[in-house]
Coordinates of N, CA and C and ligand atoms in Angstrom, one line a residue:
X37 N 70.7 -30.1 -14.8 CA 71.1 -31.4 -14.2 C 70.7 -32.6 -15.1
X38 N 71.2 -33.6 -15.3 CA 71.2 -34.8 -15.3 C 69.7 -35.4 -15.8
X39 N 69.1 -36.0 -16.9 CA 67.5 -36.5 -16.7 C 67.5 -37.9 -15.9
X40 N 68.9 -38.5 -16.5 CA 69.1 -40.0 -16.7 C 68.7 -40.3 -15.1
X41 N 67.9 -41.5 -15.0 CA 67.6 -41.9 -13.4 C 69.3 -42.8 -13.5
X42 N 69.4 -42.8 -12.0 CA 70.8 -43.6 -11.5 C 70.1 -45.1 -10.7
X43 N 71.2 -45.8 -11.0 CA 70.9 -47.0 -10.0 C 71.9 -46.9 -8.9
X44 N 70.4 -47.7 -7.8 CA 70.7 -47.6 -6.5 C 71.0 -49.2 -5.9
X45 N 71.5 -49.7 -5.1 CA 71.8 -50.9 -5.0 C 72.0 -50.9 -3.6
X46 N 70.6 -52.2 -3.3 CA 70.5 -51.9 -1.7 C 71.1 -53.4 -1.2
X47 N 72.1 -53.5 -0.4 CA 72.2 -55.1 -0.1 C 72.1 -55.3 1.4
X48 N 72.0 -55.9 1.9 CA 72.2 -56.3 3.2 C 72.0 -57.7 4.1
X49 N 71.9 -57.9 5.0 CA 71.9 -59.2 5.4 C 70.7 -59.8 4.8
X50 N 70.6 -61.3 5.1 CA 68.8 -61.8 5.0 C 68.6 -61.2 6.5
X51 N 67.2 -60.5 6.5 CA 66.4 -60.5 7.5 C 66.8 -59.0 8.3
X52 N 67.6 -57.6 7.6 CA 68.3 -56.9 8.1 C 67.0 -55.6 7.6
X53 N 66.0 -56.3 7.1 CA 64.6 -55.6 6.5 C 64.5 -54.4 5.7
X54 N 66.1 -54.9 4.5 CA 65.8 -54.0 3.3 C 64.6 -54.3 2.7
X55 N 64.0 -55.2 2.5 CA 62.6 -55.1 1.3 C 61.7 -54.4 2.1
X56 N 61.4 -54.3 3.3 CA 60.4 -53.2 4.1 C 60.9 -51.8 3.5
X57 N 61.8 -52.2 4.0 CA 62.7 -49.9 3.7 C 62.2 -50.3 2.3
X58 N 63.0 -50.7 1.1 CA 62.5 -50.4 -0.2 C 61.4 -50.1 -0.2
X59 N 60.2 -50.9 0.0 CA 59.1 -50.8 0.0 C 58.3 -49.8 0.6
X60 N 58.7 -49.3 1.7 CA 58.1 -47.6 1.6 C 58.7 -46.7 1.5
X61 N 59.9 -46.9 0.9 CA 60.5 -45.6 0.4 C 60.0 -45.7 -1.1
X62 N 59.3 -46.4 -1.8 CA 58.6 -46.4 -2.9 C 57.4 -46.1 -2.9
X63 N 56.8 -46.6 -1.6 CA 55.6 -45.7 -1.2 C 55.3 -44.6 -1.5
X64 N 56.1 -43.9 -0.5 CA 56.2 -42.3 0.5 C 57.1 -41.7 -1.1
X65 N 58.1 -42.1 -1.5 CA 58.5 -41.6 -2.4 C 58.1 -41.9 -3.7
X66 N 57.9 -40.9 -4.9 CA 57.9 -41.4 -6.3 C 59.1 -41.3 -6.9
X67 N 59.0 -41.5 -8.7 CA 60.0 -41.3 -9.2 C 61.3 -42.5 -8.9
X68 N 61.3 -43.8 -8.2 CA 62.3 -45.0 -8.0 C 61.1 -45.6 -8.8
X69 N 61.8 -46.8 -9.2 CA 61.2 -48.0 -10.1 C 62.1 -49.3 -9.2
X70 N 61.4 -50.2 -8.9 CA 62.1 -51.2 -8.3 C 62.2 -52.4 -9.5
X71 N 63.8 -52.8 -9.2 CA 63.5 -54.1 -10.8 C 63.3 -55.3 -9.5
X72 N 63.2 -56.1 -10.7 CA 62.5 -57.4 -10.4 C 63.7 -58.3 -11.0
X73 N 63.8 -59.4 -10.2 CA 65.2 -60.1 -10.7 C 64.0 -61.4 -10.9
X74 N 65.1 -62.2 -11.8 CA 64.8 -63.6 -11.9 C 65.5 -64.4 -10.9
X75 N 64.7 -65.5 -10.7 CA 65.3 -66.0 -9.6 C 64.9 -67.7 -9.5
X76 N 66.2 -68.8 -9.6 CA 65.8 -70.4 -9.4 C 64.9 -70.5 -8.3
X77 N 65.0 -70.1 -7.2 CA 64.4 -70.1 -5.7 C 62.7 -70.7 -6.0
X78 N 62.4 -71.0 -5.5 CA 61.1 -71.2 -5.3 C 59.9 -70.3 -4.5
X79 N 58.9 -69.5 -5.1 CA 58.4 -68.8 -4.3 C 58.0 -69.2 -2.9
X80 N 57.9 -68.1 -2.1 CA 57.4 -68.5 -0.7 C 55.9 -68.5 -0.3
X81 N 55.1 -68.8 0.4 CA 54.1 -68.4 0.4 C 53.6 -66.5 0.3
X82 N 52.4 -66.8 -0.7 CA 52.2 -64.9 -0.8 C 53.0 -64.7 -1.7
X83 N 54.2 -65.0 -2.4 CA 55.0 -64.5 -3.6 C 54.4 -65.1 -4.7
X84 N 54.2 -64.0 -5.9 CA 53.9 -64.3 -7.1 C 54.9 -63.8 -8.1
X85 N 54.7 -64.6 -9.3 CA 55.4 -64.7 -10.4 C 55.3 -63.1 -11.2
X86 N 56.2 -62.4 -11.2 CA 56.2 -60.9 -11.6 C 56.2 -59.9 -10.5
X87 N 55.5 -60.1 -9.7 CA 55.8 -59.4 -8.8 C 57.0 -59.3 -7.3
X88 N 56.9 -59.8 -6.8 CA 58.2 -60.0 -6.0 C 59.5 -60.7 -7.0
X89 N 59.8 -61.9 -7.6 CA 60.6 -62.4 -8.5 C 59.8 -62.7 -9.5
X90 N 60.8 -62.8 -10.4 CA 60.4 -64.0 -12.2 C 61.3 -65.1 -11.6
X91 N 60.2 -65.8 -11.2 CA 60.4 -67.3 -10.9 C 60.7 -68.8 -12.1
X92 N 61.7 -68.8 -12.2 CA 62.5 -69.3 -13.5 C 63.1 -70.9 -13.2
X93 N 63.3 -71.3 -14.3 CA 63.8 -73.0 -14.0 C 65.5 -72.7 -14.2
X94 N 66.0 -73.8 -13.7 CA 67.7 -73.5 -14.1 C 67.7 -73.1 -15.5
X95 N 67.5 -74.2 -16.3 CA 67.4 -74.1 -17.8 C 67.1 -72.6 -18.5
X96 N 66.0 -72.4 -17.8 CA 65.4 -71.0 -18.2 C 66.6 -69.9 -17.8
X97 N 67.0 -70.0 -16.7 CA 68.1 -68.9 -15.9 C 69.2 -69.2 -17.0
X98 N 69.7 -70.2 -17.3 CA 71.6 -70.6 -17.7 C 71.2 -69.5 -19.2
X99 N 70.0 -70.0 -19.8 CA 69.3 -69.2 -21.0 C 69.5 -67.6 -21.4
X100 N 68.6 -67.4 -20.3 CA 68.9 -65.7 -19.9 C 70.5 -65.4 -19.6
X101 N 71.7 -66.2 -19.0 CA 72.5 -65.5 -19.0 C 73.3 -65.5 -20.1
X102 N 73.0 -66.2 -21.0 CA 74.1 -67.0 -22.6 C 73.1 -65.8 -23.2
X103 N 71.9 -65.6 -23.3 CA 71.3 -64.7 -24.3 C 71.8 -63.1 -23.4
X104 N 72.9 -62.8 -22.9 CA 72.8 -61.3 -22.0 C 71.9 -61.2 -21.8
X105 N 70.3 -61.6 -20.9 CA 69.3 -60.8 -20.7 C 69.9 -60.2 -19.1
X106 N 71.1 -60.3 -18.9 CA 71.3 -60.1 -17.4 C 72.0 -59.5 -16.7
X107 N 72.5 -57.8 -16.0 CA 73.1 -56.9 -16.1 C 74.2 -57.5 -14.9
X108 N 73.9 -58.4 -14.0 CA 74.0 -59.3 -13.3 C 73.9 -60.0 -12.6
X109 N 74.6 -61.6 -12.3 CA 74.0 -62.9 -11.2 C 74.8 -63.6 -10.5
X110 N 74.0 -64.0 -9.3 CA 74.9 -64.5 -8.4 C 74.5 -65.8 -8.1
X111 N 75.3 -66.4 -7.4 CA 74.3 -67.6 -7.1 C 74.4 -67.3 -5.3
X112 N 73.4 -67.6 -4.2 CA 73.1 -67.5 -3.1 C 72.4 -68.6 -2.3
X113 N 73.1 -68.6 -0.9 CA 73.1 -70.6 -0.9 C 72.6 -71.3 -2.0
X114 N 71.2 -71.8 -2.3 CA 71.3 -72.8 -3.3 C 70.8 -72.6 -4.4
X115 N 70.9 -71.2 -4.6 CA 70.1 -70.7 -5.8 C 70.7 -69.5 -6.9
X116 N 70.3 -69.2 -8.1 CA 70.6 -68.0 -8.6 C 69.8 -67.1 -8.5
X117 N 70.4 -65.8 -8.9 CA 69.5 -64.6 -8.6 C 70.3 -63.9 -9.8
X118 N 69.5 -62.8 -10.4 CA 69.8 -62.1 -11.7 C 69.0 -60.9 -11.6
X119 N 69.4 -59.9 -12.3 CA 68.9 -58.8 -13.0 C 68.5 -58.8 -14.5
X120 N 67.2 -58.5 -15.0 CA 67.0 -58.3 -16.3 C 67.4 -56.5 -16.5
X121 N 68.1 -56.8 -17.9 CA 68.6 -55.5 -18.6 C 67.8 -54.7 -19.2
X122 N 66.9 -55.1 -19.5 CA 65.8 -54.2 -20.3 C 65.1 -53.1 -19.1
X123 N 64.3 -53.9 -18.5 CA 63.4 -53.0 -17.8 C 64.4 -51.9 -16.9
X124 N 65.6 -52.4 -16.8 CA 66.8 -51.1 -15.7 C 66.7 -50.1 -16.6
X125 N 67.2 -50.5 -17.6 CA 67.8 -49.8 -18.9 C 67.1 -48.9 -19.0
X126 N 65.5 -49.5 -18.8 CA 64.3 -48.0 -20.0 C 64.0 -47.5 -18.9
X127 N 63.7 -47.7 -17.7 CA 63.4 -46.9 -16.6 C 64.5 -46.2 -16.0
X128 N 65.7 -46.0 -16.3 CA 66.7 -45.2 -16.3 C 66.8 -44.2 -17.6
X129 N 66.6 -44.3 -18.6 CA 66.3 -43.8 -19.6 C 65.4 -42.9 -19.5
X130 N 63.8 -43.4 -18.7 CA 62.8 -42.4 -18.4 C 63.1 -41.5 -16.8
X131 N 64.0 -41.4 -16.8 CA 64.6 -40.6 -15.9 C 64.2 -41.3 -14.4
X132 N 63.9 -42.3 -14.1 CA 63.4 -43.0 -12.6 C 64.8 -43.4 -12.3
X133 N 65.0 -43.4 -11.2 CA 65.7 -43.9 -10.1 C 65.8 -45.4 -10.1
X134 N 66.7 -46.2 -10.6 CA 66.4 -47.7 -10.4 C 66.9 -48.2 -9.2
X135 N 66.1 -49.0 -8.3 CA 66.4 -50.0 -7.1 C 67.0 -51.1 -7.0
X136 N 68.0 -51.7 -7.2 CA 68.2 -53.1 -7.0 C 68.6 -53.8 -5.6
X137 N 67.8 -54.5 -5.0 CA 67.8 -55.1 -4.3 C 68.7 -57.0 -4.1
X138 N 69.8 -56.5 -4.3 CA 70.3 -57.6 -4.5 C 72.0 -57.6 -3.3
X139 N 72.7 -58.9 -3.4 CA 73.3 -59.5 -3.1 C 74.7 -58.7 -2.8
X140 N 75.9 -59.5 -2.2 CA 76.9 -58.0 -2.3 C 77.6 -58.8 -4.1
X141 N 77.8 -60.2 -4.0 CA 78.6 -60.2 -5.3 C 78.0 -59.4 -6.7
X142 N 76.7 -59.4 -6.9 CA 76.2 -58.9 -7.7 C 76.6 -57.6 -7.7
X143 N 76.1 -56.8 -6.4 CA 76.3 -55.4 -6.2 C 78.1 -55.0 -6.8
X144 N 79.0 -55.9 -6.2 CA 80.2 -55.5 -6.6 C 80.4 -55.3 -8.1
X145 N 79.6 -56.1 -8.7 CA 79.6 -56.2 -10.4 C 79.1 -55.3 -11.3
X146 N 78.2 -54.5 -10.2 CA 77.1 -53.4 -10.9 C 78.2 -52.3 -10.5
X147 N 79.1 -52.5 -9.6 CA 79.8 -51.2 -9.3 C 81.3 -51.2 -10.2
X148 N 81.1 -52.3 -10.9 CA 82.6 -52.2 -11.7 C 82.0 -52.0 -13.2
X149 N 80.9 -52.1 -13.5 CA 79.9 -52.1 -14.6 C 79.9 -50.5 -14.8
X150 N 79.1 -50.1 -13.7 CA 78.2 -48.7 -13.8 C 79.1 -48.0 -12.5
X151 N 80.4 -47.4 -12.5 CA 80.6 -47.0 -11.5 C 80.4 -45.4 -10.9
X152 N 79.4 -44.9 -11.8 CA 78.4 -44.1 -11.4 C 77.3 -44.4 -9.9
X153 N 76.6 -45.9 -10.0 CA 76.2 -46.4 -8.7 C 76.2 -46.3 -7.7
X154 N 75.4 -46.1 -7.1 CA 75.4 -45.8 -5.4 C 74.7 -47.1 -4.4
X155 N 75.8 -47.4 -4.2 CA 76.0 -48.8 -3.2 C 75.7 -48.2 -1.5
X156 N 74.6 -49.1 -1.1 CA 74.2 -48.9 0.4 C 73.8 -50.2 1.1
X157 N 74.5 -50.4 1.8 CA 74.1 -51.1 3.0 C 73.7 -51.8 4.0
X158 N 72.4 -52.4 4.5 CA 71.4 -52.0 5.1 C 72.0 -52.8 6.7
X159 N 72.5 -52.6 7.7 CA 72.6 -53.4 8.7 C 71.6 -53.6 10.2
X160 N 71.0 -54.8 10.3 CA 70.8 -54.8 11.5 C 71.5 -54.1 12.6
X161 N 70.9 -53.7 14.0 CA 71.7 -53.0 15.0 C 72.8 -53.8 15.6
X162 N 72.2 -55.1 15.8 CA 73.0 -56.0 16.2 C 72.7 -57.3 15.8
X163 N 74.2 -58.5 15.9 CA 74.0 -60.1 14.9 C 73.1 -60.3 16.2
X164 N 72.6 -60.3 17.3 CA 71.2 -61.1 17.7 C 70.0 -60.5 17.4
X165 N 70.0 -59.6 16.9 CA 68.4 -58.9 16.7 C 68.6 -59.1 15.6
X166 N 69.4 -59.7 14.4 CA 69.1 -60.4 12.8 C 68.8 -62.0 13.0
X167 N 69.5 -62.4 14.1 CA 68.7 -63.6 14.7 C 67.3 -64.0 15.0
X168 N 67.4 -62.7 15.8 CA 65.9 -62.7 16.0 C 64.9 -62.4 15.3
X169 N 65.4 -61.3 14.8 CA 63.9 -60.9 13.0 C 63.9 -62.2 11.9
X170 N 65.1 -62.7 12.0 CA 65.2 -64.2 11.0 C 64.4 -65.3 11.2
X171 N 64.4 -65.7 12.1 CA 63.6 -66.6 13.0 C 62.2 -65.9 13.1
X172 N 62.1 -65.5 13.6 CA 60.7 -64.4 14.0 C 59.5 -64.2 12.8
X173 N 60.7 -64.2 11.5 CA 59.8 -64.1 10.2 C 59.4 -65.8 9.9
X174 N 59.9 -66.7 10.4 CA 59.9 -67.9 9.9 C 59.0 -68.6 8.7
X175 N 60.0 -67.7 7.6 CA 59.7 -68.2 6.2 C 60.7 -69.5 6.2
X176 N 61.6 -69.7 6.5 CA 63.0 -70.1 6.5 C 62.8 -71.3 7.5
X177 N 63.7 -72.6 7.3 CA 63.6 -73.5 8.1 C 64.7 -73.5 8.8
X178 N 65.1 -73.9 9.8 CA 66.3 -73.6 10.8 C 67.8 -74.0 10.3
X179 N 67.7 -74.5 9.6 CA 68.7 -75.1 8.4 C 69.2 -74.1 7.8
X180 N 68.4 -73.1 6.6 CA 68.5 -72.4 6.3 C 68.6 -71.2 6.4
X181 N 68.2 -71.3 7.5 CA 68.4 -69.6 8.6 C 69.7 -69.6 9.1
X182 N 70.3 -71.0 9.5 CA 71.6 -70.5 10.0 C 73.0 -70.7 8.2
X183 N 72.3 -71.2 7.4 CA 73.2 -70.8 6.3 C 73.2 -69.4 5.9
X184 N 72.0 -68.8 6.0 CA 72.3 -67.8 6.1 C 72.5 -66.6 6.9
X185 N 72.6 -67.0 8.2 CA 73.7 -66.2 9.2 C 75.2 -66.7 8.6
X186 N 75.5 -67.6 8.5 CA 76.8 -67.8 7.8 C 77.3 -66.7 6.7
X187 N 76.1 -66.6 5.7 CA 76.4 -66.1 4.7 C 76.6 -64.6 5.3
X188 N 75.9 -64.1 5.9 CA 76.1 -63.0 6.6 C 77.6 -62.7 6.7
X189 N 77.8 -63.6 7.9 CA 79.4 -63.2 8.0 C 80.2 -63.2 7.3
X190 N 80.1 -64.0 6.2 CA 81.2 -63.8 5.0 C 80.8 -62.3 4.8
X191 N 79.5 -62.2 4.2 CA 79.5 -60.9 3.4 C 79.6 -59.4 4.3
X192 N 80.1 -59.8 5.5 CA 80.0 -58.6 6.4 C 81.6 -58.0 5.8
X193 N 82.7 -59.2 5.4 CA 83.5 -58.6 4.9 C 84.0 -57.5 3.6
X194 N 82.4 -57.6 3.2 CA 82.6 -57.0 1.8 C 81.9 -56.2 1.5
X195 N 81.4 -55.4 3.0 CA 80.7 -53.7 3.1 C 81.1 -52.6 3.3
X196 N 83.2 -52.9 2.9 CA 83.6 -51.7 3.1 C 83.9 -51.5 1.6
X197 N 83.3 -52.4 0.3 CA 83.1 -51.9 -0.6 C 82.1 -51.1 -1.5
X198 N 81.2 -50.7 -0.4 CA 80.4 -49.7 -0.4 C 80.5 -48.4 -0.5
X199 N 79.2 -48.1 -0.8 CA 79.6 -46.5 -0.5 C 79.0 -45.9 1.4
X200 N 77.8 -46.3 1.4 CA 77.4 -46.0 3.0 C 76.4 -47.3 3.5
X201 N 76.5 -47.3 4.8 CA 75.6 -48.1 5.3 C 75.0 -46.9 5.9
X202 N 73.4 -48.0 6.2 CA 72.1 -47.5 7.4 C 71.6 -48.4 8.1
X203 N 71.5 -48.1 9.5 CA 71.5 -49.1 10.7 C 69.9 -48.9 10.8
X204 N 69.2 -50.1 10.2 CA 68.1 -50.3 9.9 C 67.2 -50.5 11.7
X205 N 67.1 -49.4 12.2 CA 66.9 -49.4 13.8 C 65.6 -48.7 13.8
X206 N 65.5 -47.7 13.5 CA 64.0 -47.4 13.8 C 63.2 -47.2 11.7
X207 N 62.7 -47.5 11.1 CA 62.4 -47.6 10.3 C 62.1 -47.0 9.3
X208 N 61.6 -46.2 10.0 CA 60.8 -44.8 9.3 C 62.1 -43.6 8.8
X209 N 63.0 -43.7 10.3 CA 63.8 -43.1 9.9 C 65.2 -43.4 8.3
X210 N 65.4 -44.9 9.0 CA 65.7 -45.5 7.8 C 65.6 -44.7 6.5
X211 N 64.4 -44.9 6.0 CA 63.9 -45.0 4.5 C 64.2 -43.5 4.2
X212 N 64.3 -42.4 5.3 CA 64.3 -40.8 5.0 C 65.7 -40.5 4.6
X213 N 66.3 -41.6 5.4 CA 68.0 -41.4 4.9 C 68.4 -42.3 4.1
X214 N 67.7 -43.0 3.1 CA 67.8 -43.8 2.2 C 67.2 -42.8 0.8
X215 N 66.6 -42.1 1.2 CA 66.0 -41.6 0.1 C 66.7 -40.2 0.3
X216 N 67.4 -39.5 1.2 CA 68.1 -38.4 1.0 C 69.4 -38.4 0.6
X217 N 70.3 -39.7 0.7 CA 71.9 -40.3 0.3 C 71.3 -40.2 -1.5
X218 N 70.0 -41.5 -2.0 CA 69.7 -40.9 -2.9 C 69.8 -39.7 -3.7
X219 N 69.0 -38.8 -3.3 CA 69.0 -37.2 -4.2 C 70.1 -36.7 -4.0
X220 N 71.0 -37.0 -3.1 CA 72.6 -36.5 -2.8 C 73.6 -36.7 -4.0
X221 N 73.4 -38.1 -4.3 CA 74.2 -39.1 -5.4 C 73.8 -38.3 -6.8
X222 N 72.4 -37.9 -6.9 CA 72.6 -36.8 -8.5 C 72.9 -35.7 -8.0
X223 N 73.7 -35.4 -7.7 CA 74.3 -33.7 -7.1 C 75.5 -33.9 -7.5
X224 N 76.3 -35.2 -7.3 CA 77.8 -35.8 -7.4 C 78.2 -34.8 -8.4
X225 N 79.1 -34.1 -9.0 CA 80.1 -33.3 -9.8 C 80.1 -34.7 -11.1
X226 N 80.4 -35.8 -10.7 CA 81.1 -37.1 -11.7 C 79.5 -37.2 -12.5
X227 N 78.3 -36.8 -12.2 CA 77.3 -36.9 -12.8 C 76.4 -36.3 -13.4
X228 N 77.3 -35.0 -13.1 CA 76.7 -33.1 -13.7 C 77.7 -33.3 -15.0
X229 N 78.2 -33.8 -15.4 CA 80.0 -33.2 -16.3 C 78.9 -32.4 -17.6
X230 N 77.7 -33.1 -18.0 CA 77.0 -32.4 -19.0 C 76.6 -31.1 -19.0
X231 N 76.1 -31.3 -17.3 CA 75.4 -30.0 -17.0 C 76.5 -28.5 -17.3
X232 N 77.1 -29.3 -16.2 CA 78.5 -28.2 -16.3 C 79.6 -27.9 -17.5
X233 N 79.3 -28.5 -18.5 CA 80.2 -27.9 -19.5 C 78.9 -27.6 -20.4
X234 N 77.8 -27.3 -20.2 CA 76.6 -26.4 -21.1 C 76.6 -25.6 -20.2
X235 N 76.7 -24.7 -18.8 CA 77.2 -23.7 -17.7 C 78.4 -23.3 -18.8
X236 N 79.8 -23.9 -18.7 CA 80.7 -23.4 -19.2 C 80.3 -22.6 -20.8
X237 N 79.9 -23.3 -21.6 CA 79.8 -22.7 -22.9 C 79.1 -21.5 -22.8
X238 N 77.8 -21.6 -22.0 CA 76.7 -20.5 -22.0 C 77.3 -19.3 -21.2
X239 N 78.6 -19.5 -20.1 CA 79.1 -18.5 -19.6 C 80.1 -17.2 -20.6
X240 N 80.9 -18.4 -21.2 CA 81.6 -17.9 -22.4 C 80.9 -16.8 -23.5
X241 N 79.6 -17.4 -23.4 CA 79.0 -16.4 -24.8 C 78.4 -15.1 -23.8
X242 N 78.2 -15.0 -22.9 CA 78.2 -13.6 -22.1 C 79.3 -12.6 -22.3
Ligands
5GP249 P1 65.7 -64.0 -1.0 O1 65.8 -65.5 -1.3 O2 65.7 -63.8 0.5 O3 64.5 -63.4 -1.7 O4 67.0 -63.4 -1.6 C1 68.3 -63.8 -1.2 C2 69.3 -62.8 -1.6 O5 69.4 -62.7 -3.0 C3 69.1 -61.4 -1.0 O6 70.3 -61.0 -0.5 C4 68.7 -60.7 -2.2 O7 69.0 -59.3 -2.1 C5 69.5 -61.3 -3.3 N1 69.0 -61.1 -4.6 C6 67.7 -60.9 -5.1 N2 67.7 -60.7 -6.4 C7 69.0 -60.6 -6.8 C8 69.6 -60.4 -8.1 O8 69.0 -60.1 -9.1 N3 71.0 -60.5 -8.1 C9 71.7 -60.7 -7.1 N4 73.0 -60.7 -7.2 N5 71.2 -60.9 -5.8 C10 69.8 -60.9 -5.7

């Protein structure tokens, strides 16, 4: 089989609590590497520089994208968001699992880029219980919480360019079927073609 780790691409609404799932399915699981995007936004409280985002100036961001440091970016209500190329690159190289946690326009770009990719979906059960986890987390001021329910609804139209969604309802369970679509996606035939034509040759010399 296959060394090369694959990238995984998790999008879903604000507040539909993919960075929880990520986050212990990186726990409970090894072997994923989560990248870290750059990002104009401003940290929130409790976010540091390297660890949740690389917290970047416009200038610095337009920079990164004219030098390619960026496999992809979107911009999201009032901000950009990016992927740096290097760190995906060598941690796929060292056989890990890459995570990206990002946007659907971005996600669509990683899937026209790398269409080996496994695109997944994260949805709240229902649009008032993302109301309610949105508000409820109140990082976000009411302003912004309802741009991004807006944003929502646009991007609900653009999850049947996926590959699967998960109805982010009880949590635990979540993350077990996030991490089992995972190890399903290196099994794909489209991702063995090596494996299986070193089978073919070694059957031949029998
Ligand atoms: P937040 O401001 O809540 O941290 O993120 C806002 C949105 O930007 C989320 O949907 C998040 O997944 C997305 N996002 C974070 N990093 C990236 C990135 O590198 N590229 C893209 N396209 N979206 C990102």
């Amino acid at each position: 089989m296959s060394d090369q780790g694959i990238l995984v691409v998790v999008s879903g609404f604000s507040g539909a609590g993919k960075g929880t799932l990520i986050k212990t399915m990186l726990e409970k699981h090894h072997n994923y590497a989560l990248s870290i995007s750059a990002t104009t936004r401003a940290p929130r409280e409790g976010e540091e520089d390297g660890r949740e985002y690389f917290f970047v100036s416009r200038d610095k961001f337009r920079q990164m994208i004219e030098e390619e440091q960026l496999i992809e970016y979107a911009q999201y209500v009032n901000n950009y968001y990016g992927t740096p190329r290097q760190y995906v690159f060598q941690q796929m190289a060292d056989g890990r699992d890459v995570v990206l946690e990002i946007e659907i326009q971005g996600a669509l770009k990683i899937k026209e880029r790398f269409p080996e990719a496994l695109l997944v979906f994260v949805m709240p059960p229902s649009a008032d219980e993302l109301k309610r986890r949105l508000v409820g987390r109140g990082t976000e001021s009411l302003e912004i919480i309802d741009k991004r329910l807006h944003r929502a609804a646009e991007e609900a139209a653009g999850i049947t360019s996926y590959d699967y969604i998960l109805i982010n309802d009880n949590m635990e369970q979540c993350v077990e079927e996030m991490h089992q679509l995972i190890q399903m996606q290196h099994k794909r035939v489209s991702g063995n073609l090596d494996f299986i034509e070193q089978m073919k040759s070694e059957l031949k010399k029998i």
